[in-house]
Tab-separated table of C-alpha atoms in Angstrom:
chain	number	residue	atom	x	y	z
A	22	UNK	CA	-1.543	-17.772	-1.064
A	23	UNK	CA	-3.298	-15.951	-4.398
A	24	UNK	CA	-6.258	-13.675	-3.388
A	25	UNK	CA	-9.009	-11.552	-4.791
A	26	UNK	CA	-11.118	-8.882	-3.366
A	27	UNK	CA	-14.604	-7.956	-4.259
A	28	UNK	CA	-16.092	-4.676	-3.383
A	29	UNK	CA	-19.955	-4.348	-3.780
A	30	UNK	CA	-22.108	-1.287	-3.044
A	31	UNK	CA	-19.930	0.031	-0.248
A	32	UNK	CA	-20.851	3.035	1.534
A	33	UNK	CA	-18.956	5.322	4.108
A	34	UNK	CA	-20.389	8.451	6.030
A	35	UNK	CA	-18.556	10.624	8.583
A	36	UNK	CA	-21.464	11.556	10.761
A	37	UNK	CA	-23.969	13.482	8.499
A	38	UNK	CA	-21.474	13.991	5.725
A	39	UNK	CA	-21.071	10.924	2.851
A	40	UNK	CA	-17.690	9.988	1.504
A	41	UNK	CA	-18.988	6.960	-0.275
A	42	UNK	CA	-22.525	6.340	-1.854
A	43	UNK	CA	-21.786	3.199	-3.692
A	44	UNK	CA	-18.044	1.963	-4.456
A	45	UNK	CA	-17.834	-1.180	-6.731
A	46	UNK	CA	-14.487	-2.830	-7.467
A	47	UNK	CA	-13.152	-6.111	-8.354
A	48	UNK	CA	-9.239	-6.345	-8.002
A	49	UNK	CA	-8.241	-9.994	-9.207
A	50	UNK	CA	-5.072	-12.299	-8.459
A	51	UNK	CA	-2.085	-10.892	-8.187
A	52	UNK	CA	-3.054	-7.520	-10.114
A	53	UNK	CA	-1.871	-4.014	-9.679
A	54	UNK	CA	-4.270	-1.496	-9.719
A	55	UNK	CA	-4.317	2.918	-9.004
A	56	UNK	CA	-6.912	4.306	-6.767
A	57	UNK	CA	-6.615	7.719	-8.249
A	58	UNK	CA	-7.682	11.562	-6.702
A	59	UNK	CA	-7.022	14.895	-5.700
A	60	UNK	CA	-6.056	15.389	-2.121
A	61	UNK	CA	-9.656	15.453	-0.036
A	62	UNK	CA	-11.254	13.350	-2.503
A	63	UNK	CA	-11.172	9.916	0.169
A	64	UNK	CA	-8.142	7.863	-1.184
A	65	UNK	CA	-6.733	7.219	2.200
A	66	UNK	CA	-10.243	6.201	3.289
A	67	UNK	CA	-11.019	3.758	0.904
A	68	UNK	CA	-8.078	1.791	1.550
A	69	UNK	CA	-8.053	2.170	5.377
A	70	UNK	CA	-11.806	0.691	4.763
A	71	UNK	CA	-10.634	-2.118	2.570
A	72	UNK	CA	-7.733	-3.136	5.206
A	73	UNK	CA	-9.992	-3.044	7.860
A	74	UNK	CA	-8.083	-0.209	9.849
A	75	UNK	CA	-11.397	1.568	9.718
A	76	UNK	CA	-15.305	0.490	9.138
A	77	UNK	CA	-18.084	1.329	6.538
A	78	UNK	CA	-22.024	1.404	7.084
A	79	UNK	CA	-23.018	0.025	3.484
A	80	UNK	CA	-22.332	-3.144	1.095
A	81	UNK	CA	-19.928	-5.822	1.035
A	82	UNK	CA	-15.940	-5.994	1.368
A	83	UNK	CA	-15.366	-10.123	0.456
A	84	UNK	CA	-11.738	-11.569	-0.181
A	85	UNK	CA	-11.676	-15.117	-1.991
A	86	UNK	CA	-8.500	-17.483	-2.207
A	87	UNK	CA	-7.412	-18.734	-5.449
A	88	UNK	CA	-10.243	-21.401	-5.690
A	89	UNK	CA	-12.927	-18.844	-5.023
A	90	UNK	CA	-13.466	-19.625	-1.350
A	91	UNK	CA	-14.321	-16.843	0.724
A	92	UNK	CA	-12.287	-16.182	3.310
A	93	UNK	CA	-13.226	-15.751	7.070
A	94	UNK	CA	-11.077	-12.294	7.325
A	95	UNK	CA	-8.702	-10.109	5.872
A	96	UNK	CA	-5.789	-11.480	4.873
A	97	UNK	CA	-2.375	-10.649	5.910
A	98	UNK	CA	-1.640	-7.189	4.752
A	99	UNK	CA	1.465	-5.211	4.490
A	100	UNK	CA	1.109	-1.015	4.228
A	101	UNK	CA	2.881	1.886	3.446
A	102	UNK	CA	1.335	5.626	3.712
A	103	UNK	CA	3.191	8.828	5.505
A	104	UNK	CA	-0.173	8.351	8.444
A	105	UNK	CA	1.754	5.318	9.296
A	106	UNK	CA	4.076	5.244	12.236
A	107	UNK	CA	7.330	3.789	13.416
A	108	UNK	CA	9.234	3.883	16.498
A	109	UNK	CA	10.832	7.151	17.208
A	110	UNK	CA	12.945	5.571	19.198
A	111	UNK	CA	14.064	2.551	17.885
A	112	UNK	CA	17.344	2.466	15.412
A	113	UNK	CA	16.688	1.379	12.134
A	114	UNK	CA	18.398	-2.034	13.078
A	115	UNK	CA	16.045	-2.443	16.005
A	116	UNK	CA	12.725	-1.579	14.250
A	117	UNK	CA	13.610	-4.095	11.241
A	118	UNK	CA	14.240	-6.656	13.830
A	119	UNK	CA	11.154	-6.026	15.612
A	120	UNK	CA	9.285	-5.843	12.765
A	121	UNK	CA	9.910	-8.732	11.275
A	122	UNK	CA	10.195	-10.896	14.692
A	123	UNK	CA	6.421	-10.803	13.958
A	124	UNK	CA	5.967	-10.634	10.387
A	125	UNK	CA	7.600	-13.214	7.696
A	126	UNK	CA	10.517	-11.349	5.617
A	127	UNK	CA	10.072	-12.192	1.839
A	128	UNK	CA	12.039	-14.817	0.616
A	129	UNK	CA	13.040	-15.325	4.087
A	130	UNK	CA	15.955	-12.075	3.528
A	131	UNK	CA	17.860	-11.591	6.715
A	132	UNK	CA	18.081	-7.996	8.146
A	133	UNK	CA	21.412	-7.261	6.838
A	134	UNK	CA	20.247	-8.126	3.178
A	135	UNK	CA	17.129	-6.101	4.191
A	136	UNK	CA	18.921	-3.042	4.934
A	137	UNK	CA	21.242	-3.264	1.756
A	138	UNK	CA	18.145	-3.463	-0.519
A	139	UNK	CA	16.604	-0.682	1.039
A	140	UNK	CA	19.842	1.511	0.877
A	141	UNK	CA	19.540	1.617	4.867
A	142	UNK	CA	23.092	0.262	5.281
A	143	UNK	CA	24.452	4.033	6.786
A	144	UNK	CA	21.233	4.486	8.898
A	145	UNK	CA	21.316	1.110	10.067
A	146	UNK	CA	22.437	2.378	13.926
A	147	UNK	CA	20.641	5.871	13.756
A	148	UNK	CA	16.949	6.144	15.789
A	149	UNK	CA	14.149	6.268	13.791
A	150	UNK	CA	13.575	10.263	14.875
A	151	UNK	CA	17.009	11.182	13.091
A	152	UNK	CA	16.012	10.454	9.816
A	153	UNK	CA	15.199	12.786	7.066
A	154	UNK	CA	11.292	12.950	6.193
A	155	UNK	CA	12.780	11.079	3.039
A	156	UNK	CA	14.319	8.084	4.715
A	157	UNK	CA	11.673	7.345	6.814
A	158	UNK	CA	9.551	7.070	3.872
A	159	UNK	CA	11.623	4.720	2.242
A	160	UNK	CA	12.085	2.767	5.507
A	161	UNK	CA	8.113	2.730	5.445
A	162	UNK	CA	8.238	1.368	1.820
A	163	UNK	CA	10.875	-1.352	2.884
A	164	UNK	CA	8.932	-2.923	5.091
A	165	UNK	CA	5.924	-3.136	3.773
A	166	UNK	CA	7.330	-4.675	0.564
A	167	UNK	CA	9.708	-6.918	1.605
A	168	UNK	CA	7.096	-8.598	4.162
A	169	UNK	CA	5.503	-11.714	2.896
A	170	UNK	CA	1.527	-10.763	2.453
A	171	UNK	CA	-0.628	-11.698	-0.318
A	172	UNK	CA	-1.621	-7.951	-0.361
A	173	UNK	CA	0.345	-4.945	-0.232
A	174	UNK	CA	-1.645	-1.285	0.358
A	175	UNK	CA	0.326	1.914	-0.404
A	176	UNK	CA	-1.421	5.113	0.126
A	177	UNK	CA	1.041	8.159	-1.681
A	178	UNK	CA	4.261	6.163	-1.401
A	179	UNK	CA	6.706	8.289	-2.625
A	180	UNK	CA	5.798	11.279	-0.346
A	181	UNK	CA	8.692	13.406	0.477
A	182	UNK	CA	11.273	11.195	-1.984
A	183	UNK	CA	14.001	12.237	-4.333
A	184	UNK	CA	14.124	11.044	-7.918
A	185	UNK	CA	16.922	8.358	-6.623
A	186	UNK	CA	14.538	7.210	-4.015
A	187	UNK	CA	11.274	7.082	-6.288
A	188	UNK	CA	13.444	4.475	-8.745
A	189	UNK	CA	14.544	2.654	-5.970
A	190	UNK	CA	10.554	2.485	-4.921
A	191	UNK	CA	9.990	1.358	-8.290
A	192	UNK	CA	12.576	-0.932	-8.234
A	193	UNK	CA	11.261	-2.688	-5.391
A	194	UNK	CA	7.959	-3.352	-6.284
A	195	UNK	CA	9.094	-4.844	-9.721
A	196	UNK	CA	11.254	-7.108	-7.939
A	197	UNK	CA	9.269	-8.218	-5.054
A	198	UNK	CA	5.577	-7.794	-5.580
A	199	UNK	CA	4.580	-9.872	-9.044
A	200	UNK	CA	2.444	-12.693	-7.292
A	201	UNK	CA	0.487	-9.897	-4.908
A	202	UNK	CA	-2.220	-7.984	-5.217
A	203	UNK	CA	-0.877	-4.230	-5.193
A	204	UNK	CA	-3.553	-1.059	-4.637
A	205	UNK	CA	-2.086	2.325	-4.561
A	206	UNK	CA	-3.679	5.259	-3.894
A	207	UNK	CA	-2.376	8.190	-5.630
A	208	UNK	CA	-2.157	11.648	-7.468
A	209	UNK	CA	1.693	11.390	-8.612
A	210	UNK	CA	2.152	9.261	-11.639
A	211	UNK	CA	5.839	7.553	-10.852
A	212	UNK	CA	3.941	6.385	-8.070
A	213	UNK	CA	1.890	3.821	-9.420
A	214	UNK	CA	2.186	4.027	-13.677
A	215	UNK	CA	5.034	1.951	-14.410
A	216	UNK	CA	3.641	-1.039	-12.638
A	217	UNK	CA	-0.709	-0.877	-12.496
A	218	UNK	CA	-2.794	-1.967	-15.231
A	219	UNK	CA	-5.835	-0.557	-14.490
A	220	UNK	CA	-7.296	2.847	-12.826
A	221	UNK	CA	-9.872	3.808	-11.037
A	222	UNK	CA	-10.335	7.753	-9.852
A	223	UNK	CA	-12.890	8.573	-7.021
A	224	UNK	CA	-15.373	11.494	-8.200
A	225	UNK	CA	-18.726	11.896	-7.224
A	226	UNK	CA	-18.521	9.763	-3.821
A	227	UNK	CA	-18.033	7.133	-6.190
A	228	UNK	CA	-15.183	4.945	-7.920
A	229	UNK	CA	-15.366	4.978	-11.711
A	230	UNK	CA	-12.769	3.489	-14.003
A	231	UNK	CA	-10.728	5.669	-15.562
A	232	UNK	CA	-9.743	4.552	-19.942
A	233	UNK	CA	-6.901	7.392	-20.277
A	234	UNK	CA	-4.993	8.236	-17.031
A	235	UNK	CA	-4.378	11.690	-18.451
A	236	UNK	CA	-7.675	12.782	-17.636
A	237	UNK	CA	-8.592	12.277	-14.252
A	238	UNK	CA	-6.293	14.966	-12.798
């Protein structure tokens, strides 16, 4: 399933202090687009608002399917940021299976095939807690791109990787994201330049498009 999302006049407040006076965005099917900012500036917020992991007092979050339909709720959602967690104790192995014993793998891979194209073959049998800072992030970025969702968030995705593991990041979303919406919120170019077409950078408690990347940082 193709979706869109339309943001209109959203607004987010923290008690007495505003993070969002008015946030307009229209991300269309299947496109890629950078949620740029320095750290503080309310990345993380805006897409924990847009997922629905946290609420907003102001405007309108609507997601249409590919006939323009509204639909009655989020849809299905896979997400990658360094605030998300796993299970410490769980081996690699047993948090893939678990994982995707309630979400659908992508192209229906099998957990072996997952773990080869996440270079997670060596970890495979290590608990989650024993990994590098690294490796967990690039078990985070495994499986939320290789589960099937029409929408895929990823707040600073390449935290903590090495320049092997950002082109392996890269290499993943090329491969497996082309018919999903894709926002990433970011400050680090590899992150999201090779693959989003259009940027936005929050200033002002507000999200204004950015024309040359090179100048919102």
């Amino acid at each position: 399933m193709s979706v869109a999302l339309h943001i209109t006049n959203l607004g987010k407040k923290f008690g007495t202090s505003q993070i969002f006076k008015s946030v307009n965005l229209n991300v269309y099917k299947n496109e890629k687009v950078a949620i740029l900012g320095s750290n503080g500036s309310g990345k993380s917020t805006l897409l924990k608002i847009i997922s629905g992991f946290i609420g907003h007092q102001k405007g309108e979050i609507k997601w249409v399917d590919e006939d323009n339909r509204p639909l009655s709720t989020t849809p299905e959602f896979s997400y990658s940021a360094p605030y998300i967690d796993l299970f410490d104790f769980l081996t690699v192995n047993e948090q893939l299976a678990f994982h995707f014993k309630e979400k659908k793998a992508i192209q229906d891979l099998s957990i072996s095939k997952i773990l080869e194209i996440g270079m997670l073959q060596n970890f495979a049998n290590k608990q989650v807690r024993q990994l590098s800072s690294g490796v967990r992030q690039r078990l985070k970025n495994t499986l939320a791109v290789l589960t099937d969702t029409p929408v895929l968030f990823l707040d600073e995705p390449c935290s903590n990787l090495d320049k092997e593991n950002i082109n392996l990041y890269q290499e993943l979303i090329n491969t497996y994201c082309a018919n999903r919406i894709v926002l990433i919120a970011s400050n680090y170019e590899p992150e999201y330049e090779f693959i989003c077409t259009r940027y936005f950078k929050i200033e002002n408690q507000n999200l204004t498009p950015v024309q040359d990347k090179q100048l919102w940082a």
